[in-house]
Amino acid sequence: MNQLSDRLNSLSPSATLAMSQKSAELKAQGVDVINLSVGEPDFNTPDHIKEAAKKAVDDNFSRYSPVPGYPALRNAIVEKLKKENGLEYTAAQISCANGAKQSVCNTIMVLVNPGDEVIVPAPYWVSYPEMVKLAEGTPVIVTAGIEQDFKITPAQLEAAITPKTKALILCSPSNPTGSVYSKEELAGLAAVLAKYPQVIVIADEIYEHINYIGKHQSIAQFPEMKERTVIVNGVSKAYAMTGWRIGFIAGPEWIVKACNKLQGQYTSGPCSVSQKAAEAAYIGSQAPVEEMRKAFERRRNLIVKLAKEVPGFEVNVPEGAFYLFPKCSSFFGKSVGDRKIENSDDLAMYLLEDAHVACVGGTSFGAPECIRMSYATSDENIVEAIRRIKEALAKLK
């Protein structure tokens, strides 16, 4: 008897988590799998942050925190936004959650009514459309291909806006593509949005510090957008703290209060010890952040060079994050033995089972012609993974 809710049955499982689980199962069987599917840094959390967590345990930070997080953490985020982004917020405009994923979902849940439309540029992170569906909204997908570096244009945005449009989800630097919107590109989008004051922007900036083109740009910097933008960020990517589960929103106080109300009913405040660790991340030395960024940039250069040498791949140069998103549709319709490649999901499974390299097919990212590779791994793994992929693809005829 299937008694699950229609709400749950409308959701798709996370493709990234599914592929990561499949590769883990093969590894457990003794298969030498190189995992390029996982979206997390392969570095350890910096020592000064871990020490702050240990001190928090000793200092008995073991009780419920305020729902939006400790004031000390929210004030540290206020200072970060002012110093790094030139944006003025108060602690009342900050709400901390159990990771940036919850921060995005909270925001969608408090804004979207049944039938409301949310514009989601594709390629997109797999969870965005599912979160919109969870809120009984309608995802409106706007596709940007590799020929435009996977970034939507102002004309595309304007064409997608209707009287039902409630929000735009903008991820820069992007998961899954690594694309980064420049200040000029964001200004173009902001000029369109200025005509439609009912549209809120959910700006997912979790990859802010993994950026290879200079200073991060936020759409909230434009005066007409500040009170209509909810910035989502956190410590997961920049500080190698994925498992600590601390994210935040910064935005208009009416939205932040609504998120606090929602969160107060279903999770309450995030982990107390993790909050103290996140506070140390924001107020402490930023040198480890830059060290990791440099390592990712070196790996980006390496994987782009090698992937461009794979016949059949179409590769652009990602400007941030730690993903490569090559177009691989030239392999569709090809076969090896009894196995035929119909789409990128088939190709990703073939590469896992034949080359023992875990990637993620692009279908769940809204780009069925591409596959996502994470280069948050060692240089040696990157070299070996691309060698295996090249060898496996050469078998397809």
Coordinates of C-alpha atoms in Angstrom, one line a residue:
M1 CA 0.0 0.0 0.0
N2 CA 1.5 3.3 -1.1
Q3 CA 0.4 6.0 1.4
L4 CA 3.1 8.5 0.7
S5 CA 2.0 12.1 0.1
D6 CA 1.6 13.5 -3.4
R7 CA 4.1 16.1 -2.3
L8 CA 6.8 13.5 -1.9
N9 CA 5.9 11.5 -4.9
S10 CA 6.3 14.6 -7.1
L11 CA 10.0 14.9 -6.2
S12 CA 12.9 13.3 -8.0
P13 CA 15.8 11.8 -6.0
S14 CA 19.1 13.7 -6.0
A15 CA 21.2 12.4 -8.9
T16 CA 24.4 13.7 -7.4
L17 CA 23.8 11.8 -4.1
A18 CA 22.7 8.7 -6.1
M19 CA 25.9 8.6 -8.2
S20 CA 28.0 9.2 -5.1
Q21 CA 26.3 6.2 -3.4
K22 CA 26.7 4.0 -6.4
S23 CA 30.5 4.7 -6.6
A24 CA 30.8 4.1 -2.8
E25 CA 29.1 0.7 -3.3
L26 CA 31.7 -0.2 -6.0
K27 CA 34.5 0.9 -3.8
A28 CA 33.2 -1.3 -1.0
Q29 CA 33.4 -4.2 -3.4
G30 CA 37.1 -3.4 -4.0
V31 CA 36.8 -1.5 -7.3
D32 CA 39.3 1.3 -7.7
V33 CA 36.8 4.1 -8.4
I34 CA 37.9 7.7 -8.9
N35 CA 35.0 9.8 -7.7
L36 CA 34.4 13.0 -9.7
S37 CA 30.7 13.1 -8.7
V38 CA 31.0 14.7 -5.2
G39 CA 30.4 18.4 -4.7
E40 CA 32.7 19.0 -1.7
P41 CA 36.3 20.2 -1.2
D42 CA 38.8 17.3 -0.5
F43 CA 40.6 19.5 2.0
N44 CA 40.3 19.3 5.8
T45 CA 38.7 22.0 7.8
P46 CA 41.4 24.5 8.9
D47 CA 42.9 23.9 12.3
H48 CA 41.9 27.2 13.9
I49 CA 38.3 26.4 13.1
K50 CA 38.5 23.0 14.6
E51 CA 40.1 24.4 17.7
A52 CA 37.2 26.8 18.1
A53 CA 34.8 23.9 17.9
K54 CA 36.7 22.0 20.6
K55 CA 36.7 25.1 22.8
A56 CA 32.9 25.5 22.2
V57 CA 32.5 21.9 23.6
D58 CA 34.6 22.7 26.6
D59 CA 32.7 25.9 27.1
N60 CA 29.4 24.0 27.2
F61 CA 27.9 25.4 24.0
S62 CA 25.6 22.4 24.2
R63 CA 22.1 23.9 24.4
Y64 CA 19.6 25.3 22.0
S65 CA 20.7 28.4 20.2
P66 CA 18.3 31.2 19.0
V67 CA 16.5 30.0 15.9
P68 CA 18.4 32.3 13.5
G69 CA 21.8 31.5 15.2
Y70 CA 23.9 33.0 17.9
P71 CA 24.2 36.9 17.8
A72 CA 28.0 36.5 17.7
L73 CA 27.8 34.5 14.5
R74 CA 25.3 36.7 12.8
N75 CA 27.4 39.8 13.7
A76 CA 30.5 38.0 12.2
I77 CA 28.5 37.5 9.0
V78 CA 27.4 41.2 9.0
E79 CA 31.1 42.1 9.2
K80 CA 32.0 39.7 6.4
L81 CA 29.3 41.1 4.1
K82 CA 30.5 44.6 4.8
K83 CA 34.2 44.0 4.4
E84 CA 34.2 41.5 1.5
N85 CA 31.1 42.6 -0.4
G86 CA 30.5 46.2 0.5
L87 CA 27.0 45.4 1.6
E88 CA 25.3 46.8 4.8
Y89 CA 23.1 44.5 6.8
T90 CA 22.1 44.2 10.4
A91 CA 22.1 41.0 12.5
A92 CA 18.3 41.0 12.3
Q93 CA 18.7 40.6 8.5
I94 CA 20.7 37.4 8.9
S95 CA 19.3 33.9 9.6
C96 CA 21.5 30.8 9.9
A97 CA 20.4 27.4 9.0
N98 CA 21.5 23.8 8.7
G99 CA 23.5 24.4 5.6
A100 CA 23.0 26.7 2.6
K101 CA 20.6 24.0 1.2
Q102 CA 18.2 24.6 4.0
S103 CA 18.7 28.3 3.6
V104 CA 17.6 28.1 -0.1
C105 CA 14.6 25.8 0.8
N106 CA 13.5 28.1 3.7
T107 CA 13.4 31.1 1.3
I108 CA 11.5 29.3 -1.4
M109 CA 9.0 27.9 1.2
V110 CA 8.2 31.3 2.7
L111 CA 7.8 33.1 -0.7
V112 CA 6.1 30.7 -3.1
N113 CA 2.4 30.0 -3.2
P114 CA 0.7 27.2 -5.2
G115 CA 0.9 28.3 -8.9
D116 CA 3.6 30.9 -8.4
E117 CA 6.4 30.7 -11.0
V118 CA 10.1 30.6 -10.1
I119 CA 12.6 31.2 -12.9
V120 CA 15.5 28.7 -12.8
P121 CA 18.3 29.2 -15.2
A122 CA 19.6 25.9 -16.7
P123 CA 22.0 24.2 -16.1
Y124 CA 20.9 24.3 -12.5
W125 CA 21.7 22.7 -9.2
V126 CA 19.5 19.6 -9.0
S127 CA 17.6 20.6 -5.9
Y128 CA 16.3 24.0 -7.1
P129 CA 13.3 22.8 -9.2
E130 CA 12.5 20.1 -6.7
M131 CA 12.4 22.7 -3.9
V132 CA 10.0 24.9 -6.0
K133 CA 7.8 21.8 -6.6
L134 CA 7.9 21.1 -2.8
A135 CA 6.4 24.6 -2.3
E136 CA 3.8 23.8 -5.0
G137 CA 5.2 26.4 -7.3
T138 CA 6.1 26.0 -11.0
P139 CA 9.8 26.0 -12.0
V140 CA 10.2 28.0 -15.2
I141 CA 13.4 26.7 -16.9
V142 CA 15.5 29.1 -18.9
T143 CA 18.3 27.3 -20.8
A144 CA 21.7 28.7 -21.5
G145 CA 24.0 26.4 -23.5
I146 CA 27.8 26.1 -23.6
E147 CA 28.0 28.6 -26.5
Q148 CA 26.9 31.3 -24.0
D149 CA 29.0 29.9 -21.2
F150 CA 25.9 28.6 -19.5
K151 CA 24.7 32.1 -18.5
I152 CA 21.3 33.5 -19.3
T153 CA 20.9 36.9 -21.1
P154 CA 18.7 39.8 -20.0
A155 CA 16.5 39.1 -23.1
Q156 CA 16.0 35.5 -22.0
L157 CA 15.2 36.6 -18.4
E158 CA 12.6 39.2 -19.6
A159 CA 10.9 36.7 -21.9
A160 CA 10.5 34.3 -19.0
I161 CA 8.8 36.8 -16.6
T162 CA 5.0 36.7 -16.3
P163 CA 2.5 38.1 -13.9
K164 CA 2.9 34.8 -11.9
T165 CA 6.7 35.2 -11.5
K166 CA 7.6 35.3 -7.8
A167 CA 11.4 34.7 -7.8
L168 CA 14.5 34.1 -9.8
I169 CA 17.2 31.7 -8.5
L170 CA 20.6 32.8 -9.5
C171 CA 23.7 30.7 -8.7
S172 CA 27.1 32.4 -9.3
P173 CA 29.7 30.9 -9.3
S174 CA 27.5 28.0 -10.6
N175 CA 27.0 24.5 -9.7
P176 CA 27.2 22.5 -12.1
T177 CA 29.0 24.7 -14.7
G178 CA 31.5 26.8 -12.8
S179 CA 30.2 29.9 -14.7
V180 CA 30.5 33.3 -13.0
Y181 CA 28.4 36.3 -13.8
S182 CA 30.4 39.5 -14.2
K183 CA 29.3 42.8 -12.7
E184 CA 28.3 44.0 -16.2
E185 CA 26.2 40.8 -16.8
L186 CA 24.5 41.2 -13.4
A187 CA 23.8 44.8 -14.2
G188 CA 22.0 43.7 -17.3
L189 CA 19.8 41.3 -15.4
A190 CA 19.2 43.9 -12.7
A191 CA 18.0 46.4 -15.3
V192 CA 15.3 43.9 -16.5
L193 CA 14.3 43.1 -12.9
A194 CA 13.9 46.8 -12.1
K195 CA 10.8 46.7 -14.3
Y196 CA 9.2 43.9 -12.3
P197 CA 9.3 44.8 -8.6
Q198 CA 7.4 41.7 -7.6
V199 CA 10.3 39.4 -8.4
I200 CA 12.6 38.4 -5.6
V201 CA 16.1 37.2 -6.4
I202 CA 17.5 34.2 -4.5
A203 CA 21.2 34.6 -5.0
D204 CA 23.1 31.4 -4.2
E205 CA 26.7 32.5 -3.6
I206 CA 28.0 29.5 -1.8
Y207 CA 31.0 29.2 -4.2
E208 CA 31.8 32.9 -3.8
H209 CA 35.4 32.3 -2.7
I210 CA 36.2 29.7 -5.3
N211 CA 36.6 32.2 -8.1
Y212 CA 39.3 32.5 -10.7
I213 CA 38.5 35.9 -12.2
G214 CA 38.9 38.3 -9.3
K215 CA 36.4 39.8 -6.9
H216 CA 33.1 38.2 -6.4
Q217 CA 30.1 40.2 -7.7
S218 CA 26.7 40.0 -6.1
I219 CA 23.4 41.2 -7.7
A220 CA 22.6 42.7 -4.3
Q221 CA 25.2 45.5 -4.9
F222 CA 22.8 47.3 -7.2
P223 CA 20.6 49.8 -5.2
E224 CA 17.4 48.8 -6.9
M225 CA 18.1 45.1 -6.0
K226 CA 19.3 45.2 -2.4
E227 CA 15.8 45.0 -0.9
R228 CA 14.7 42.3 -3.4
T229 CA 17.6 40.0 -3.0
V230 CA 18.1 37.1 -0.6
I231 CA 21.8 36.2 -0.5
V232 CA 22.5 32.6 0.4
N233 CA 25.9 31.6 1.5
G234 CA 27.7 29.5 4.1
V235 CA 31.0 27.9 5.2
S236 CA 30.7 24.6 3.4
K237 CA 32.8 25.3 0.3
A238 CA 35.1 28.1 1.2
Y239 CA 36.3 26.6 4.5
A240 CA 35.9 22.9 3.6
M241 CA 33.1 22.5 6.2
T242 CA 30.5 20.6 4.3
G243 CA 29.6 18.3 7.2
W244 CA 29.4 21.1 9.8
R245 CA 26.1 22.2 8.2
I246 CA 26.1 26.0 8.5
G247 CA 24.5 28.2 5.9
F248 CA 22.8 31.6 6.1
I249 CA 20.6 34.1 4.3
A250 CA 21.1 37.8 4.3
G251 CA 18.1 39.8 3.0
P252 CA 15.1 42.0 3.7
E253 CA 14.0 41.7 7.3
W254 CA 10.4 40.6 6.4
I255 CA 11.8 37.6 4.6
V256 CA 14.3 36.8 7.3
K257 CA 11.6 36.9 9.9
A258 CA 9.5 34.6 7.9
C259 CA 12.3 32.1 7.5
N260 CA 12.9 32.2 11.3
K261 CA 9.2 31.5 11.8
L262 CA 9.3 28.5 9.5
Q263 CA 12.6 27.2 10.8
G264 CA 11.4 27.6 14.4
Q265 CA 8.7 25.0 13.6
Y266 CA 10.7 22.3 12.0
T267 CA 14.4 22.4 12.9
S268 CA 15.1 25.3 15.3
G269 CA 18.6 26.7 15.3
P270 CA 21.5 24.9 13.7
C271 CA 24.2 23.0 15.7
S272 CA 25.6 25.1 18.5
V273 CA 29.2 23.8 18.2
S274 CA 29.1 24.2 14.4
Q275 CA 28.0 27.8 14.9
K276 CA 31.1 28.6 17.0
A277 CA 33.3 27.0 14.4
A278 CA 31.6 29.1 11.6
E279 CA 32.2 32.2 13.7
A280 CA 35.9 31.4 13.9
A281 CA 35.9 30.8 10.1
Y282 CA 34.5 34.3 9.4
I283 CA 36.6 36.3 12.0
G284 CA 39.9 34.3 11.7
S285 CA 42.6 34.1 9.1
Q286 CA 41.4 33.8 5.5
A287 CA 44.8 32.4 4.4
P288 CA 43.5 28.8 4.1
V289 CA 40.6 30.0 1.9
E290 CA 43.1 31.5 -0.6
E291 CA 45.4 28.4 -0.4
M292 CA 42.4 26.2 -1.3
R293 CA 41.3 28.6 -4.1
K294 CA 44.8 28.5 -5.7
A295 CA 44.8 24.7 -5.6
F296 CA 41.3 24.5 -7.2
E297 CA 42.5 27.0 -9.9
R298 CA 45.5 24.8 -10.7
R299 CA 43.3 21.7 -10.9
R300 CA 40.8 23.7 -13.1
N301 CA 43.7 24.5 -15.5
L302 CA 44.8 20.8 -15.5
I303 CA 41.4 19.2 -16.1
V304 CA 40.4 21.8 -18.8
K305 CA 43.7 21.1 -20.7
L306 CA 43.2 17.3 -20.5
A307 CA 39.5 17.3 -21.3
K308 CA 40.1 19.4 -24.4
E309 CA 42.3 16.5 -25.6
V310 CA 39.4 14.0 -25.4
P311 CA 37.9 13.5 -28.9
G312 CA 34.2 14.2 -28.8
F313 CA 34.1 16.5 -25.8
E314 CA 33.2 20.1 -26.1
V315 CA 34.8 22.0 -23.2
N316 CA 34.5 25.6 -22.0
V317 CA 36.6 27.2 -19.3
P318 CA 34.8 27.5 -15.9
E319 CA 35.6 30.7 -14.0
G320 CA 34.7 29.4 -10.5
A321 CA 33.5 26.5 -8.3
F322 CA 35.2 23.1 -8.9
Y323 CA 33.2 21.6 -11.7
L324 CA 33.8 20.9 -15.4
F325 CA 30.6 20.5 -17.5
P326 CA 31.7 19.2 -20.9
K327 CA 29.1 18.7 -23.7
C328 CA 29.2 15.1 -24.7
S329 CA 26.2 14.6 -27.1
S330 CA 28.6 13.5 -29.9
F331 CA 28.6 10.1 -28.1
F332 CA 24.8 9.7 -28.1
G333 CA 23.7 6.8 -30.4
K334 CA 27.1 5.1 -30.2
S335 CA 27.6 1.6 -28.8
V336 CA 30.1 -0.8 -27.4
G337 CA 29.0 -4.5 -27.5
D338 CA 25.3 -4.6 -26.5
R339 CA 25.5 -1.3 -24.7
K340 CA 24.1 1.8 -26.4
I341 CA 24.5 5.3 -25.1
E342 CA 21.2 7.2 -25.5
N343 CA 22.0 10.2 -23.2
S344 CA 24.4 11.7 -20.7
D345 CA 23.0 9.6 -17.8
D346 CA 23.8 6.4 -19.9
L347 CA 27.3 7.8 -20.6
A348 CA 27.9 8.6 -16.9
M349 CA 26.9 5.0 -15.9
Y350 CA 29.1 3.6 -18.7
L351 CA 32.1 5.6 -17.4
L352 CA 31.5 4.4 -13.9
E353 CA 31.2 0.7 -14.9
D354 CA 33.8 0.6 -17.6
A355 CA 36.3 3.3 -16.7
H356 CA 35.6 3.3 -12.9
V357 CA 35.2 7.1 -12.9
A358 CA 32.1 8.5 -11.2
C359 CA 30.6 11.6 -13.0
V360 CA 27.0 12.8 -13.0
G361 CA 24.8 12.9 -16.1
G362 CA 23.5 16.3 -17.0
T363 CA 19.8 15.4 -17.2
S364 CA 19.1 16.3 -13.5
F365 CA 20.9 19.6 -14.0
G366 CA 18.6 20.5 -16.9
A367 CA 21.4 19.9 -19.5
P368 CA 21.0 16.4 -20.9
E369 CA 23.8 17.0 -23.4
C370 CA 26.5 17.4 -20.7
I371 CA 28.1 15.6 -17.8
R372 CA 29.4 17.1 -14.6
M373 CA 32.9 16.3 -13.3
S374 CA 34.1 17.6 -9.9
Y375 CA 37.8 18.4 -9.8
A376 CA 37.8 18.6 -6.0
T377 CA 40.4 15.8 -5.9
S378 CA 44.1 15.4 -6.4
D379 CA 46.1 16.2 -9.5
E380 CA 47.0 12.5 -9.8
N381 CA 43.3 11.5 -9.7
I382 CA 42.4 14.1 -12.4
V383 CA 45.2 12.8 -14.7
E384 CA 44.2 9.2 -14.2
A385 CA 40.5 9.9 -14.5
I386 CA 40.7 11.7 -17.8
R387 CA 43.1 8.9 -19.1
R388 CA 40.5 6.3 -18.2
I389 CA 37.6 8.3 -19.7
K390 CA 39.5 8.9 -22.9
E391 CA 40.2 5.2 -23.2
A392 CA 36.6 4.2 -22.5
L393 CA 35.1 6.7 -24.9
A394 CA 37.4 5.5 -27.7
K395 CA 35.6 2.1 -27.5
L396 CA 32.2 3.7 -28.5
K397 CA 31.5 3.3 -32.2

